[in-house]
Coordinates of C-alpha atoms in Angstrom, one line a residue:
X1 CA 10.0 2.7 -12.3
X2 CA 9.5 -1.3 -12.2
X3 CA 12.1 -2.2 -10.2
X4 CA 12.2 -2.6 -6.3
X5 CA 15.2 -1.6 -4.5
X6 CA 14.4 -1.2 -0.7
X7 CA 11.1 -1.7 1.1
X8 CA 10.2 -0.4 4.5
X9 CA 9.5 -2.5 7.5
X10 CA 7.6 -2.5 10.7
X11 CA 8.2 -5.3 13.4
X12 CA 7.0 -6.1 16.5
X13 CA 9.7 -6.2 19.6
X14 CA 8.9 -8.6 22.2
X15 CA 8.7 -6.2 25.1
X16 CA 5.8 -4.9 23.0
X17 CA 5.6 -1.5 20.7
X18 CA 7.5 -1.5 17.0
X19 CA 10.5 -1.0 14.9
X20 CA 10.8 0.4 11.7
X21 CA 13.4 -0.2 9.3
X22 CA 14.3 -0.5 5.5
X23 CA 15.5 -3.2 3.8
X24 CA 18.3 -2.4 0.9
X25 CA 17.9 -5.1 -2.2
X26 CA 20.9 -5.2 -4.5
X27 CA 20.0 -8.1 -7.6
X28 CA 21.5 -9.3 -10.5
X29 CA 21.3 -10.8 -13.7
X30 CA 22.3 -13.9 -13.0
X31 CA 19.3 -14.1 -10.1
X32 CA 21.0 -13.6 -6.7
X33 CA 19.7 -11.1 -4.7
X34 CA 21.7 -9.9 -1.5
X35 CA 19.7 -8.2 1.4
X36 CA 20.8 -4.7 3.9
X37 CA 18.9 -4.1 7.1
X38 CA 18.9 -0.5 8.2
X39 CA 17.7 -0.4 11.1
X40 CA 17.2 2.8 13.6
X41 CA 16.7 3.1 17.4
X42 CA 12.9 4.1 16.9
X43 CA 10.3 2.9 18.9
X44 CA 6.5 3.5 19.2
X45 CA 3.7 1.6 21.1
X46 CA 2.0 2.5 18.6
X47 CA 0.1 0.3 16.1
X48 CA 0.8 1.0 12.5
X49 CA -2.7 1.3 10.5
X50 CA -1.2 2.5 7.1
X51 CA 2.0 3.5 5.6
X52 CA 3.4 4.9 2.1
X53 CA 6.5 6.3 0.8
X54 CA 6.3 10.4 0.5
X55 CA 8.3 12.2 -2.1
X56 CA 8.7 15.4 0.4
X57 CA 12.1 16.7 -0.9
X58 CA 13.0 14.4 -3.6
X59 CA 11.9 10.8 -4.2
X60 CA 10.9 8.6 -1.9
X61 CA 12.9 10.9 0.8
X62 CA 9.9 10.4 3.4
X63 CA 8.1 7.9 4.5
X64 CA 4.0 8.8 5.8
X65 CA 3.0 6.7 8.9
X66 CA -0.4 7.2 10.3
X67 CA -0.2 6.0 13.6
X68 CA -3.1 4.9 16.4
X69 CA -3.3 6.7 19.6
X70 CA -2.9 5.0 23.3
X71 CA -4.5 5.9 26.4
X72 CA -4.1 9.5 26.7
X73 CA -2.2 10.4 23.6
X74 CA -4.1 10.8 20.1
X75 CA -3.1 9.3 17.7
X76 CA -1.5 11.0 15.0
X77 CA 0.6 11.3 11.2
X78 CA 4.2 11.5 11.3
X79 CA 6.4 12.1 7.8
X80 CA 10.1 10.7 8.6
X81 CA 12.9 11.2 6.6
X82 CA 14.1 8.0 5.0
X83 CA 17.7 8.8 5.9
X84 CA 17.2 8.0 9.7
X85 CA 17.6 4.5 8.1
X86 CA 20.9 4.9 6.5
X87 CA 23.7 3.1 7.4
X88 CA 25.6 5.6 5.2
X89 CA 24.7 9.5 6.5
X90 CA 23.1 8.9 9.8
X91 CA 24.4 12.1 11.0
X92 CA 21.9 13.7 8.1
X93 CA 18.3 12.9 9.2
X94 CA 16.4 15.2 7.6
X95 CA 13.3 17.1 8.0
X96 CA 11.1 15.1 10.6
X97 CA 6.9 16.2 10.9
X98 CA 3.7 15.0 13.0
X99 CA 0.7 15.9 12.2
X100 CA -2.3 16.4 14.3
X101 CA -4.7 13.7 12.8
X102 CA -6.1 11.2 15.3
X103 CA -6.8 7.9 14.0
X104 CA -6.0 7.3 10.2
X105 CA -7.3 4.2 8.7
X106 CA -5.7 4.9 5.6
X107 CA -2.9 7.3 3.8
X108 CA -1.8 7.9 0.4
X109 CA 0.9 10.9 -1.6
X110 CA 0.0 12.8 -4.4
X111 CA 2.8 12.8 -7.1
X112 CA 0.7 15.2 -9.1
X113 CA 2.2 17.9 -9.2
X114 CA -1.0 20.3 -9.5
X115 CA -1.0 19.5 -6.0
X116 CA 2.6 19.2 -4.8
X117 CA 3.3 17.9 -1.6
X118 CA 0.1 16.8 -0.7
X119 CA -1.0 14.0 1.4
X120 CA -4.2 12.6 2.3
X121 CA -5.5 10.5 5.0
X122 CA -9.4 8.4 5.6
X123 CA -10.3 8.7 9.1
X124 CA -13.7 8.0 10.4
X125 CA -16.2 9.6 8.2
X126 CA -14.2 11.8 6.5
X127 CA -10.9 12.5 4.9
X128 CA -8.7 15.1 5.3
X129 CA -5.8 16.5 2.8
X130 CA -2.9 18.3 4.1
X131 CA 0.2 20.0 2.6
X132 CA 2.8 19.0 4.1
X133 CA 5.0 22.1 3.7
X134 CA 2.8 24.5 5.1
X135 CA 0.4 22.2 7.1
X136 CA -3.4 24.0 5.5
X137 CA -5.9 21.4 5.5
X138 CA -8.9 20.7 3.5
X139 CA -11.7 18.0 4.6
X140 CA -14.2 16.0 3.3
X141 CA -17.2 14.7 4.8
X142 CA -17.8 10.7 4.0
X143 CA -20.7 8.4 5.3
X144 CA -18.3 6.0 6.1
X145 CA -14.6 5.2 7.5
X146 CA -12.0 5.5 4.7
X147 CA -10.3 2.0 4.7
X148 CA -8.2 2.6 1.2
X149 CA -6.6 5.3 -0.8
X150 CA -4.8 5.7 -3.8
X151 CA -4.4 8.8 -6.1
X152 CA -4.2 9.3 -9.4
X153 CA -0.9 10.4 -11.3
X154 CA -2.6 12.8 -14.1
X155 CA -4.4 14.3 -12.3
X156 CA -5.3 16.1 -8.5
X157 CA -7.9 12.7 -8.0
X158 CA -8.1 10.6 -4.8
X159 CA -9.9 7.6 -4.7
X160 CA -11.1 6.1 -1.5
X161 CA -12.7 3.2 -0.7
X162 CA -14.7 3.0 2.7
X163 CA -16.2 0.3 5.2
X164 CA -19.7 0.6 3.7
X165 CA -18.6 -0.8 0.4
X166 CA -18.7 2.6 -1.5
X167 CA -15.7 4.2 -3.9
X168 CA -15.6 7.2 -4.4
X169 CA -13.4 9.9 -6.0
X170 CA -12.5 13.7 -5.1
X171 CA -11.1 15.7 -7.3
X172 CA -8.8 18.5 -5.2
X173 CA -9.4 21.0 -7.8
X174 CA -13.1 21.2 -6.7
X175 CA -13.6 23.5 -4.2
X176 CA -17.4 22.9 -3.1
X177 CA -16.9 19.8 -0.2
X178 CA -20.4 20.1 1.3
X179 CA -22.9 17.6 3.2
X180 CA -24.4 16.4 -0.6
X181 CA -22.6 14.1 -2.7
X182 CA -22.5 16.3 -5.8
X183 CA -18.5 16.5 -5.1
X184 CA -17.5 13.3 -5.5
X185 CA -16.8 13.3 -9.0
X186 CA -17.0 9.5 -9.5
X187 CA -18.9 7.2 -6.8
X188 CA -20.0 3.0 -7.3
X189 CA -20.2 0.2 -4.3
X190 CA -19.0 -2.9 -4.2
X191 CA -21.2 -5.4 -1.5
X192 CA -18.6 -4.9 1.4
X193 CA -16.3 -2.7 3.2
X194 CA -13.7 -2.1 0.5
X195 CA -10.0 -2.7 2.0
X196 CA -8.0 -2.1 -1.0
X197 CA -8.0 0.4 -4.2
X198 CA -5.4 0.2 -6.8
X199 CA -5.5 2.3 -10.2
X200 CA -4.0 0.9 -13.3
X201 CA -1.9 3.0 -15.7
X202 CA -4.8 3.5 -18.1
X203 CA -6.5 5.6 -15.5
X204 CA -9.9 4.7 -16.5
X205 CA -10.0 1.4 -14.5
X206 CA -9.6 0.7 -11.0
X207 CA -9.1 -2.8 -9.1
X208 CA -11.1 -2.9 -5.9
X209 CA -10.6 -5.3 -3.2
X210 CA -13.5 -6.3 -0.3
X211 CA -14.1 -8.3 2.9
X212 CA -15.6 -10.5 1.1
X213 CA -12.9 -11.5 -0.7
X214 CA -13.9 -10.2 -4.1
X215 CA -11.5 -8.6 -6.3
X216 CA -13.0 -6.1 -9.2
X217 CA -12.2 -4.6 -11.9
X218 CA -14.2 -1.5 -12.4
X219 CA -14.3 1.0 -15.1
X220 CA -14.9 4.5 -14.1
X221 CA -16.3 6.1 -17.1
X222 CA -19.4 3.9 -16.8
X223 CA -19.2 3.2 -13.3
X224 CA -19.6 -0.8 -14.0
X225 CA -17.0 -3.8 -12.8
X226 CA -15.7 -5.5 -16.0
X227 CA -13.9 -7.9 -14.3
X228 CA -13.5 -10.1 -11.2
X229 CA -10.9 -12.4 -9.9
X230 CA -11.6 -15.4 -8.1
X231 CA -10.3 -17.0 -5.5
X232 CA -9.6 -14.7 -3.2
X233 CA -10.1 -15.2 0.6
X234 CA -10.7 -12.4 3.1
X235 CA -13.5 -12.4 5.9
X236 CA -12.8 -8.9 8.1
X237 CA -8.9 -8.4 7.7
X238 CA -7.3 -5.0 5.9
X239 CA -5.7 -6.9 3.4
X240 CA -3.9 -5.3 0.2
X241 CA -3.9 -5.8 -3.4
X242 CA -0.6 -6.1 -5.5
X243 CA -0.8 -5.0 -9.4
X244 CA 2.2 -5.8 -11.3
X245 CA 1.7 -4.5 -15.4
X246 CA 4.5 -5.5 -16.9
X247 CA 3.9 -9.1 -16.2
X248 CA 0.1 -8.9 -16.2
X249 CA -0.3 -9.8 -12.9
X250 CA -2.6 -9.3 -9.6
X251 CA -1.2 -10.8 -6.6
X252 CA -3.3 -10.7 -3.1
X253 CA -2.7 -13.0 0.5
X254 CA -5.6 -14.3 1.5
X255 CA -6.7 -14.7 5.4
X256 CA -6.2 -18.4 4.6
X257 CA -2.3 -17.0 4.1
X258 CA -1.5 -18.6 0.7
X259 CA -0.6 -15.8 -1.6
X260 CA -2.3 -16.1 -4.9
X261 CA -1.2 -14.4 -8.7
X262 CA -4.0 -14.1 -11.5
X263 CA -3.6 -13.3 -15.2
X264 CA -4.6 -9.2 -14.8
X265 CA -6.0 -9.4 -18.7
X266 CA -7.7 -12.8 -18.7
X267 CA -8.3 -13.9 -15.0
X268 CA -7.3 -16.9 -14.6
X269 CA -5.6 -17.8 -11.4
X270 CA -1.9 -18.9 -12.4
X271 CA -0.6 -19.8 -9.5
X272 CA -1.3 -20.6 -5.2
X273 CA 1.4 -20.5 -2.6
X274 CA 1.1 -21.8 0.5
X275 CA 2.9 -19.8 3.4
X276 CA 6.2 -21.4 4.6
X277 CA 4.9 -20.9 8.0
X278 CA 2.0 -22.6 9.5
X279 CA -1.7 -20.6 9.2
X280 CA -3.0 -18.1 11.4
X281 CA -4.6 -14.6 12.0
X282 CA -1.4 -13.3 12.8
X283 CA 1.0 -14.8 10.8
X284 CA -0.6 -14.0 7.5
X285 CA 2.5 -13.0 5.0
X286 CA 3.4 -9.5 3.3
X287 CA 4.6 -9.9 -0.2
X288 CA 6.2 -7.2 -2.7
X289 CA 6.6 -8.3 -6.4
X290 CA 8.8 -6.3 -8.8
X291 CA 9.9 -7.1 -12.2
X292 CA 13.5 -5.7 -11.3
X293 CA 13.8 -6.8 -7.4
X294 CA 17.0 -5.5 -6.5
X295 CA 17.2 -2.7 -9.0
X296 CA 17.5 -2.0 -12.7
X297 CA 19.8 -4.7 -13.1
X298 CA 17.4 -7.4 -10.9
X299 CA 15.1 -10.0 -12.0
X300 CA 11.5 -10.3 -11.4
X301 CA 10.9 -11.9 -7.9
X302 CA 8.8 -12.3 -5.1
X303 CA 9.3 -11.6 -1.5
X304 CA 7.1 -12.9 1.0
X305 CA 7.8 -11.8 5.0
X306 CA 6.1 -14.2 7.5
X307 CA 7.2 -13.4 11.2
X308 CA 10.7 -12.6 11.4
X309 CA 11.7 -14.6 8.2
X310 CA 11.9 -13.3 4.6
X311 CA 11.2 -16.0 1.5
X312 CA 12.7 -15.1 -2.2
X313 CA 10.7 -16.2 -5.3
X314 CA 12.4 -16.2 -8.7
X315 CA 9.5 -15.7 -11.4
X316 CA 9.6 -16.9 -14.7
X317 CA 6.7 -16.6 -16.8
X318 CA 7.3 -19.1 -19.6
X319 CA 7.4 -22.0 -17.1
X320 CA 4.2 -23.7 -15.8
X321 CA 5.2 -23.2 -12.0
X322 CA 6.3 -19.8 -12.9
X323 CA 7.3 -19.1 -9.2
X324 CA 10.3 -21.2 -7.6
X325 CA 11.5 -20.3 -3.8
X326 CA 15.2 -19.8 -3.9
X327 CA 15.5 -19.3 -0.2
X328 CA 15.4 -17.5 2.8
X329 CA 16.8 -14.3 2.9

């Protein structure tokens, strides 16, 4: 689906560590959009290096952390039932699982369901896929560390994008994983380490995003970028890429903080918004864009968290500014 009805959220306390959360969006036709914090009493002082939803027992029940280790503990992967952030059943939490995986740069969950229940994570020089049900583990030897992953929906094929500037693809039907290359069923470079991967629906093309703030689009078949967006500005932060189809658009905040949308079909850059707070290294904003924020009856919107504050955007494509802040949630 299109819409966007909750988003989960990791914030810094101030006597240090995190606290995760999700945030309910209910939206309507006439534009408002009203905002539910679930929060739960669960701490880490741990940082956060990647997160994605996990469909582990329906849906979006889970949600995949891969956390860093501290002094003497390693770090490692915890799955965690969405339902410990329910302000409706919090007497239902769920099936909870850690994983054994020190240090995960990266995560993604295979929706494929040749390979049901899988998750895999990039790690330093190699990547490792796991089932999360009965906890076997296949791994893959890479040159590099794996900064970005993203599988494919038609088939069992992860693509990873690593530090050295190389993509590459595995394909978990394969079962040959030596020291050669020969099983990476798809492999190209981009000229820096790669810290974002995002497949379109047509499967053949994949936007790639780098610390050098270039943004590609690359078709696999021929291994050759047939697009790039410019504008873009990253020096050495892990910063995402946001594809939105149904409004042909690419969305990415830059290390400069403004947040900038391009035309995905013809490149042009539509639109630059500065962040409401002033610039820095640690203040640069998340966003989420969703055709239906708030749910099947929402409108298409932008949120942008900066700190401890969180910005609406309506978006209307027929107008020139085509995003207008409605306020603070």
């Amino acid at each position: 689906p299109f819409f966007v009805d909750r988003v989960f959220t990791v914030n810094d306390v101030s006597h240090g560590g995190c606290k995760y959360g999700i945030m309910n969006f209910h939206g309507c036709r006439k534009g408002s959009l009203s905002v539910e914090m679930c929060d739960n009493l669960y701490f880490t002082n741990r940082k956060v290096n990647s997160v994605c939803w996990a469909s582990l027992t329906h849906t979006d029940s889970h949600v995949l952390l891969c956390l860093e280790g501290i002094s003497q503990t390693p770090g490692c992967v915890s799955l965690l039932p969405a339902s410990l952030f329910s302000n409706f059943n919090p007497d239902q939490p769920g099936m909870l699982c850690s994983f054994k995986i020190s240090t995960a740069w990266s995560c993604a969950w295979c929706l494929n369901p040749q390979a049901d229940k899988t998750f895999s994570t990039g790690l330093s020089r190699q990547v490792i896929v796991t089932d999360a049900v009965t906890g076997s583990r296949a791994t893959y030897l890479a040159g590099s560390d794996v900064l970005a992953q993203q599988f494919a929906l038609r088939a069992p094929v992860l693509f990873n994008g690593c530090r050295s500037g190389e993509i590459f693809s595995i394909d978990l039907r394969q079962r040959d994983r030596g020291r050669s290359h020969d099983w990476k069923t798809s492999r190209f470079f981009q000229e820096s380490a790669i810290t974002s991967v995002q497949l379109l629906q047509d499967e053949n093309y994949l936007l790639a995003a780098d610390m050098l703030g270039k943004i590609k689009l690359w078709d696999i078949r021929v291994k050759r970028s047939v697009k790039q967006y410019e504008g873009h500005h990253n020096e050495y932060a892990y910063l995402p890429i946001h594809v939105n189809e149904p409004e042909g658009l690419l969305l990415a905040v830059g290390q400069d903080c403004y947040t900038r949308l391009w035309s995905l079909h013809d490149r042009r850059l539509l639109r630059t918004i500065p962040s409401p707070h002033p610039a820095g290294k640690d203040s640069i904003p998340n966003v989420v864009f969703s055709s239906q924020l708030g749910g099947s009856r929402g409108l298409p919107g932008l949120l942008m968290a900066v700190h401890h504050d969180l910005y609406y955007y309506s978006y209307n494509k027929d107008y020139q500014e085509g995003l207008t802040l409605e306020g603070q949630c």
